[in-house]
């Protein structure tokens, strides 16, 4: 019999943190982070990272690498499964929480990954002489199924897919034919699109109030190259601090990118994950909490 694992996922800004804390408290367990943005130290406010020093629920796999340190999906898969085994050995329910669908799938499905931590910036540089069309043709040769789903001008995604194909772990094979590694209940939090987008707008302003600009200033003072931070907003706020764009322009770009990211997450959940959807009742989150608790209790039975 496979071990049981519960996953709470959903798009950015949906409210995963607050709900997961309530669920963890109810089941007296701990949370394993499945949000790729929260692996790196020093990126706190802009990634909506929880304050570990002022929370009563134990979290794992947060702040585990430096900002510019390479970290592969294989490494995450290994660490997450170790934490799951630790929790099970203590009689606790493994609770995986985050919005990074590929990382979640790498854990709960029997993905066979063999790539080492990679420096994506160096990968990009190695393809500088290739046009977008040439890269796309190379991808079609290496992983035709992936090429169907990736736009030819999305250079970074094309390069990632090429690199994965070269390492023997094609992106197109991540969900095709992979067997479950655990008996998993994947709960996807959902909300109307307009409500989610308004929450994204509100979160940006809240992050500014919490000191996001000071966080970006601190990174610049440490000579961190903001262009290499793939998490949304750091590059744009750096441009604002350097006087290249206005704060309003930065806000517009950041919220637009965040909405687009949410769309990509929703597409992933729809096409590559088997989820149980739970509507977020923002007027009374207790209702959402009770629905999730009931789902988990039925799952455990």
mmCIF file with all atom_site columns, N, CA and C in Angstrom, residues 250-285:
data_model
loop_
_atom_site.group_PDB
_atom_site.id
_atom_site.type_symbol
_atom_site.label_atom_id
_atom_site.label_alt_id
_atom_site.label_comp_id
_atom_site.label_asym_id
_atom_site.label_entity_id
_atom_site.label_seq_id
_atom_site.pdbx_PDB_ins_code
_atom_site.Cartn_x
_atom_site.Cartn_y
_atom_site.Cartn_z
_atom_site.occupancy
_atom_site.B_iso_or_equiv
_atom_site.pdbx_formal_charge
_atom_site.auth_seq_id
_atom_site.auth_comp_id
_atom_site.auth_asym_id
_atom_site.auth_atom_id
_atom_site.pdbx_PDB_model_num
ATOM 1   N N  . UNK A 1 250 ? 6.216   50.154 -13.072 1.00 0.00 ? 250 UNK A N  1
ATOM 2   C CA . UNK A 1 250 ? 6.668   48.908 -12.436 1.00 0.00 ? 250 UNK A CA 1
ATOM 3   C C  . UNK A 1 250 ? 5.470   48.098 -11.950 1.00 0.00 ? 250 UNK A C  1
ATOM 4   N N  . UNK A 1 251 ? 4.529   48.773 -11.312 1.00 0.00 ? 251 UNK A N  1
ATOM 5   C CA . UNK A 1 251 ? 3.330   48.082 -10.817 1.00 0.00 ? 251 UNK A CA 1
ATOM 6   C C  . UNK A 1 251 ? 2.562   47.441 -11.964 1.00 0.00 ? 251 UNK A C  1
ATOM 7   N N  . UNK A 1 252 ? 2.384   48.186 -13.047 1.00 0.00 ? 252 UNK A N  1
ATOM 8   C CA . UNK A 1 252 ? 1.646   47.667 -14.194 1.00 0.00 ? 252 UNK A CA 1
ATOM 9   C C  . UNK A 1 252 ? 2.309   46.416 -14.764 1.00 0.00 ? 252 UNK A C  1
ATOM 10  N N  . UNK A 1 253 ? 3.640   46.456 -14.891 1.00 0.00 ? 253 UNK A N  1
ATOM 11  C CA . UNK A 1 253 ? 4.364   45.321 -15.460 1.00 0.00 ? 253 UNK A CA 1
ATOM 12  C C  . UNK A 1 253 ? 4.343   44.120 -14.512 1.00 0.00 ? 253 UNK A C  1
ATOM 13  N N  . UNK A 1 254 ? 4.532   44.374 -13.229 1.00 0.00 ? 254 UNK A N  1
ATOM 14  C CA . UNK A 1 254 ? 4.572   43.285 -12.251 1.00 0.00 ? 254 UNK A CA 1
ATOM 15  C C  . UNK A 1 254 ? 3.218   42.594 -12.136 1.00 0.00 ? 254 UNK A C  1
ATOM 16  N N  . UNK A 1 255 ? 2.153   43.368 -12.036 1.00 0.00 ? 255 UNK A N  1
ATOM 17  C CA . UNK A 1 255 ? 0.824   42.753 -11.922 1.00 0.00 ? 255 UNK A CA 1
ATOM 18  C C  . UNK A 1 255 ? 0.449   42.018 -13.206 1.00 0.00 ? 255 UNK A C  1
ATOM 19  N N  . UNK A 1 256 ? 0.865   42.560 -14.368 1.00 0.00 ? 256 UNK A N  1
ATOM 20  C CA . UNK A 1 256 ? 0.588   41.871 -15.636 1.00 0.00 ? 256 UNK A CA 1
ATOM 21  C C  . UNK A 1 256 ? 1.324   40.533 -15.690 1.00 0.00 ? 256 UNK A C  1
ATOM 22  N N  . UNK A 1 257 ? 2.605   40.538 -15.313 1.00 0.00 ? 257 UNK A N  1
ATOM 23  C CA . UNK A 1 257 ? 3.367   39.293 -15.316 1.00 0.00 ? 257 UNK A CA 1
ATOM 24  C C  . UNK A 1 257 ? 2.792   38.280 -14.324 1.00 0.00 ? 257 UNK A C  1
ATOM 25  N N  . UNK A 1 258 ? 2.326   38.781 -13.186 1.00 0.00 ? 258 UNK A N  1
ATOM 26  C CA . UNK A 1 258 ? 1.767   37.884 -12.185 1.00 0.00 ? 258 UNK A CA 1
ATOM 27  C C  . UNK A 1 258 ? 0.463   37.266 -12.669 1.00 0.00 ? 258 UNK A C  1
ATOM 28  N N  . UNK A 1 259 ? -0.370  38.053 -13.346 1.00 0.00 ? 259 UNK A N  1
ATOM 29  C CA . UNK A 1 259 ? -1.605  37.505 -13.921 1.00 0.00 ? 259 UNK A CA 1
ATOM 30  C C  . UNK A 1 259 ? -1.281  36.431 -14.961 1.00 0.00 ? 259 UNK A C  1
ATOM 31  N N  . UNK A 1 260 ? -0.284  36.708 -15.794 1.00 0.00 ? 260 UNK A N  1
ATOM 32  C CA . UNK A 1 260 ? 0.110   35.726 -16.804 1.00 0.00 ? 260 UNK A CA 1
ATOM 33  C C  . UNK A 1 260 ? 0.654   34.452 -16.156 1.00 0.00 ? 260 UNK A C  1
ATOM 34  N N  . UNK A 1 261 ? 1.386   34.625 -15.069 1.00 0.00 ? 261 UNK A N  1
ATOM 35  C CA . UNK A 1 261 ? 1.900   33.457 -14.343 1.00 0.00 ? 261 UNK A CA 1
ATOM 36  C C  . UNK A 1 261 ? 0.750   32.631 -13.775 1.00 0.00 ? 261 UNK A C  1
ATOM 37  N N  . UNK A 1 262 ? -0.250  33.308 -13.221 1.00 0.00 ? 262 UNK A N  1
ATOM 38  C CA . UNK A 1 262 ? -1.426  32.606 -12.698 1.00 0.00 ? 262 UNK A CA 1
ATOM 39  C C  . UNK A 1 262 ? -2.122  31.820 -13.808 1.00 0.00 ? 262 UNK A C  1
ATOM 40  N N  . UNK A 1 263 ? -2.209  32.409 -14.994 1.00 0.00 ? 263 UNK A N  1
ATOM 41  C CA . UNK A 1 263 ? -2.821  31.707 -16.127 1.00 0.00 ? 263 UNK A CA 1
ATOM 42  C C  . UNK A 1 263 ? -2.042  30.441 -16.458 1.00 0.00 ? 263 UNK A C  1
ATOM 43  N N  . UNK A 1 264 ? -0.714  30.543 -16.446 1.00 0.00 ? 264 UNK A N  1
ATOM 44  C CA . UNK A 1 264 ? 0.111   29.360 -16.759 1.00 0.00 ? 264 UNK A CA 1
ATOM 45  C C  . UNK A 1 264 ? -0.070  28.286 -15.695 1.00 0.00 ? 264 UNK A C  1
ATOM 46  N N  . UNK A 1 265 ? -0.168  28.698 -14.439 1.00 0.00 ? 265 UNK A N  1
ATOM 47  C CA . UNK A 1 265 ? -0.401  27.724 -13.377 1.00 0.00 ? 265 UNK A CA 1
ATOM 48  C C  . UNK A 1 265 ? -1.730  27.010 -13.580 1.00 0.00 ? 265 UNK A C  1
ATOM 49  N N  . UNK A 1 266 ? -2.775  27.764 -13.876 1.00 0.00 ? 266 UNK A N  1
ATOM 50  C CA . UNK A 1 266 ? -4.098  27.176 -14.078 1.00 0.00 ? 266 UNK A CA 1
ATOM 51  C C  . UNK A 1 266 ? -4.088  26.198 -15.251 1.00 0.00 ? 266 UNK A C  1
ATOM 52  N N  . UNK A 1 267 ? -3.349  26.539 -16.299 1.00 0.00 ? 267 UNK A N  1
ATOM 53  C CA . UNK A 1 267 ? -3.240  25.634 -17.443 1.00 0.00 ? 267 UNK A CA 1
ATOM 54  C C  . UNK A 1 267 ? -2.541  24.340 -17.040 1.00 0.00 ? 267 UNK A C  1
ATOM 55  N N  . UNK A 1 268 ? -1.494  24.474 -16.231 1.00 0.00 ? 268 UNK A N  1
ATOM 56  C CA . UNK A 1 268 ? -0.772  23.278 -15.758 1.00 0.00 ? 268 UNK A CA 1
ATOM 57  C C  . UNK A 1 268 ? -1.693  22.408 -14.907 1.00 0.00 ? 268 UNK A C  1
ATOM 58  N N  . UNK A 1 269 ? -2.388  23.006 -13.955 1.00 0.00 ? 269 UNK A N  1
ATOM 59  C CA . UNK A 1 269 ? -3.275  22.223 -13.091 1.00 0.00 ? 269 UNK A CA 1
ATOM 60  C C  . UNK A 1 269 ? -4.345  21.506 -13.910 1.00 0.00 ? 269 UNK A C  1
ATOM 61  N N  . UNK A 1 270 ? -4.837  22.181 -14.942 1.00 0.00 ? 270 UNK A N  1
ATOM 62  C CA . UNK A 1 270 ? -5.906  21.620 -15.763 1.00 0.00 ? 270 UNK A CA 1
ATOM 63  C C  . UNK A 1 270 ? -5.408  20.459 -16.622 1.00 0.00 ? 270 UNK A C  1
ATOM 64  N N  . UNK A 1 271 ? -4.196  20.596 -17.174 1.00 0.00 ? 271 UNK A N  1
ATOM 65  C CA . UNK A 1 271 ? -3.725  19.622 -18.151 1.00 0.00 ? 271 UNK A CA 1
ATOM 66  C C  . UNK A 1 271 ? -2.793  18.556 -17.598 1.00 0.00 ? 271 UNK A C  1
ATOM 67  N N  . UNK A 1 272 ? -2.118  18.844 -16.490 1.00 0.00 ? 272 UNK A N  1
ATOM 68  C CA . UNK A 1 272 ? -1.058  17.946 -16.046 1.00 0.00 ? 272 UNK A CA 1
ATOM 69  C C  . UNK A 1 272 ? -1.215  17.433 -14.617 1.00 0.00 ? 272 UNK A C  1
ATOM 70  N N  . UNK A 1 273 ? -2.333  17.745 -13.970 1.00 0.00 ? 273 UNK A N  1
ATOM 71  C CA . UNK A 1 273 ? -2.537  17.268 -12.603 1.00 0.00 ? 273 UNK A CA 1
ATOM 72  C C  . UNK A 1 273 ? -3.973  16.789 -12.441 1.00 0.00 ? 273 UNK A C  1
ATOM 73  N N  . UNK A 1 274 ? -4.143  15.798 -11.608 1.00 0.00 ? 274 UNK A N  1
ATOM 74  C CA . UNK A 1 274 ? -5.480  15.334 -11.247 1.00 0.00 ? 274 UNK A CA 1
ATOM 75  C C  . UNK A 1 274 ? -5.804  15.958 -9.885  1.00 0.00 ? 274 UNK A C  1
ATOM 76  N N  . UNK A 1 275 ? -6.689  16.941 -9.892  1.00 0.00 ? 275 UNK A N  1
ATOM 77  C CA . UNK A 1 275 ? -6.941  17.690 -8.657  1.00 0.00 ? 275 UNK A CA 1
ATOM 78  C C  . UNK A 1 275 ? -8.397  17.609 -8.240  1.00 0.00 ? 275 UNK A C  1
ATOM 79  N N  . UNK A 1 276 ? -8.619  17.876 -6.965  1.00 0.00 ? 276 UNK A N  1
ATOM 80  C CA . UNK A 1 276 ? -9.966  18.062 -6.424  1.00 0.00 ? 276 UNK A CA 1
ATOM 81  C C  . UNK A 1 276 ? -10.112 19.545 -6.133  1.00 0.00 ? 276 UNK A C  1
ATOM 82  N N  . UNK A 1 277 ? -11.005 20.213 -6.827  1.00 0.00 ? 277 UNK A N  1
ATOM 83  C CA . UNK A 1 277 ? -11.143 21.666 -6.706  1.00 0.00 ? 277 UNK A CA 1
ATOM 84  C C  . UNK A 1 277 ? -11.989 22.046 -5.495  1.00 0.00 ? 277 UNK A C  1
ATOM 85  N N  . UNK A 1 278 ? -11.517 23.083 -4.808  1.00 0.00 ? 278 UNK A N  1
ATOM 86  C CA . UNK A 1 278 ? -12.234 23.629 -3.651  1.00 0.00 ? 278 UNK A CA 1
ATOM 87  C C  . UNK A 1 278 ? -12.329 25.141 -3.837  1.00 0.00 ? 278 UNK A C  1
ATOM 88  N N  . UNK A 1 279 ? -13.546 25.658 -3.847  1.00 0.00 ? 279 UNK A N  1
ATOM 89  C CA . UNK A 1 279 ? -13.746 27.096 -4.007  1.00 0.00 ? 279 UNK A CA 1
ATOM 90  C C  . UNK A 1 279 ? -13.333 27.847 -2.748  1.00 0.00 ? 279 UNK A C  1
ATOM 91  N N  . UNK A 1 280 ? -12.598 28.929 -2.931  1.00 0.00 ? 280 UNK A N  1
ATOM 92  C CA . UNK A 1 280 ? -12.218 29.782 -1.815  1.00 0.00 ? 280 UNK A CA 1
ATOM 93  C C  . UNK A 1 280 ? -13.401 30.679 -1.440  1.00 0.00 ? 280 UNK A C  1
ATOM 94  N N  . UNK A 1 281 ? -13.879 30.536 -0.223  1.00 0.00 ? 281 UNK A N  1
ATOM 95  C CA . UNK A 1 281 ? -14.965 31.378 0.276   1.00 0.00 ? 281 UNK A CA 1
ATOM 96  C C  . UNK A 1 281 ? -14.330 32.506 1.083   1.00 0.00 ? 281 UNK A C  1
ATOM 97  N N  . UNK A 1 282 ? -13.997 33.600 0.411   1.00 0.00 ? 282 UNK A N  1
ATOM 98  C CA . UNK A 1 282 ? -13.288 34.684 1.082   1.00 0.00 ? 282 UNK A CA 1
ATOM 99  C C  . UNK A 1 282 ? -14.163 35.402 2.103   1.00 0.00 ? 282 UNK A C  1
ATOM 100 N N  . UNK A 1 283 ? -15.461 35.264 1.984   1.00 0.00 ? 283 UNK A N  1
ATOM 101 C CA . UNK A 1 283 ? -16.355 35.889 2.968   1.00 0.00 ? 283 UNK A CA 1
ATOM 102 C C  . UNK A 1 283 ? -16.382 35.107 4.269   1.00 0.00 ? 283 UNK A C  1
ATOM 103 N N  . UNK A 1 284 ? -16.016 33.824 4.193   1.00 0.00 ? 284 UNK A N  1
ATOM 104 C CA . UNK A 1 284 ? -15.979 32.981 5.390   1.00 0.00 ? 284 UNK A CA 1
ATOM 105 C C  . UNK A 1 284 ? -15.041 31.808 5.123   1.00 0.00 ? 284 UNK A C  1
ATOM 106 N N  . UNK A 1 285 ? -13.750 32.017 5.390   1.00 0.00 ? 285 UNK A N  1
ATOM 107 C CA . UNK A 1 285 ? -12.748 30.988 5.103   1.00 0.00 ? 285 UNK A CA 1
ATOM 108 C C  . UNK A 1 285 ? -12.934 29.732 5.937   1.00 0.00 ? 285 UNK A C  1
#
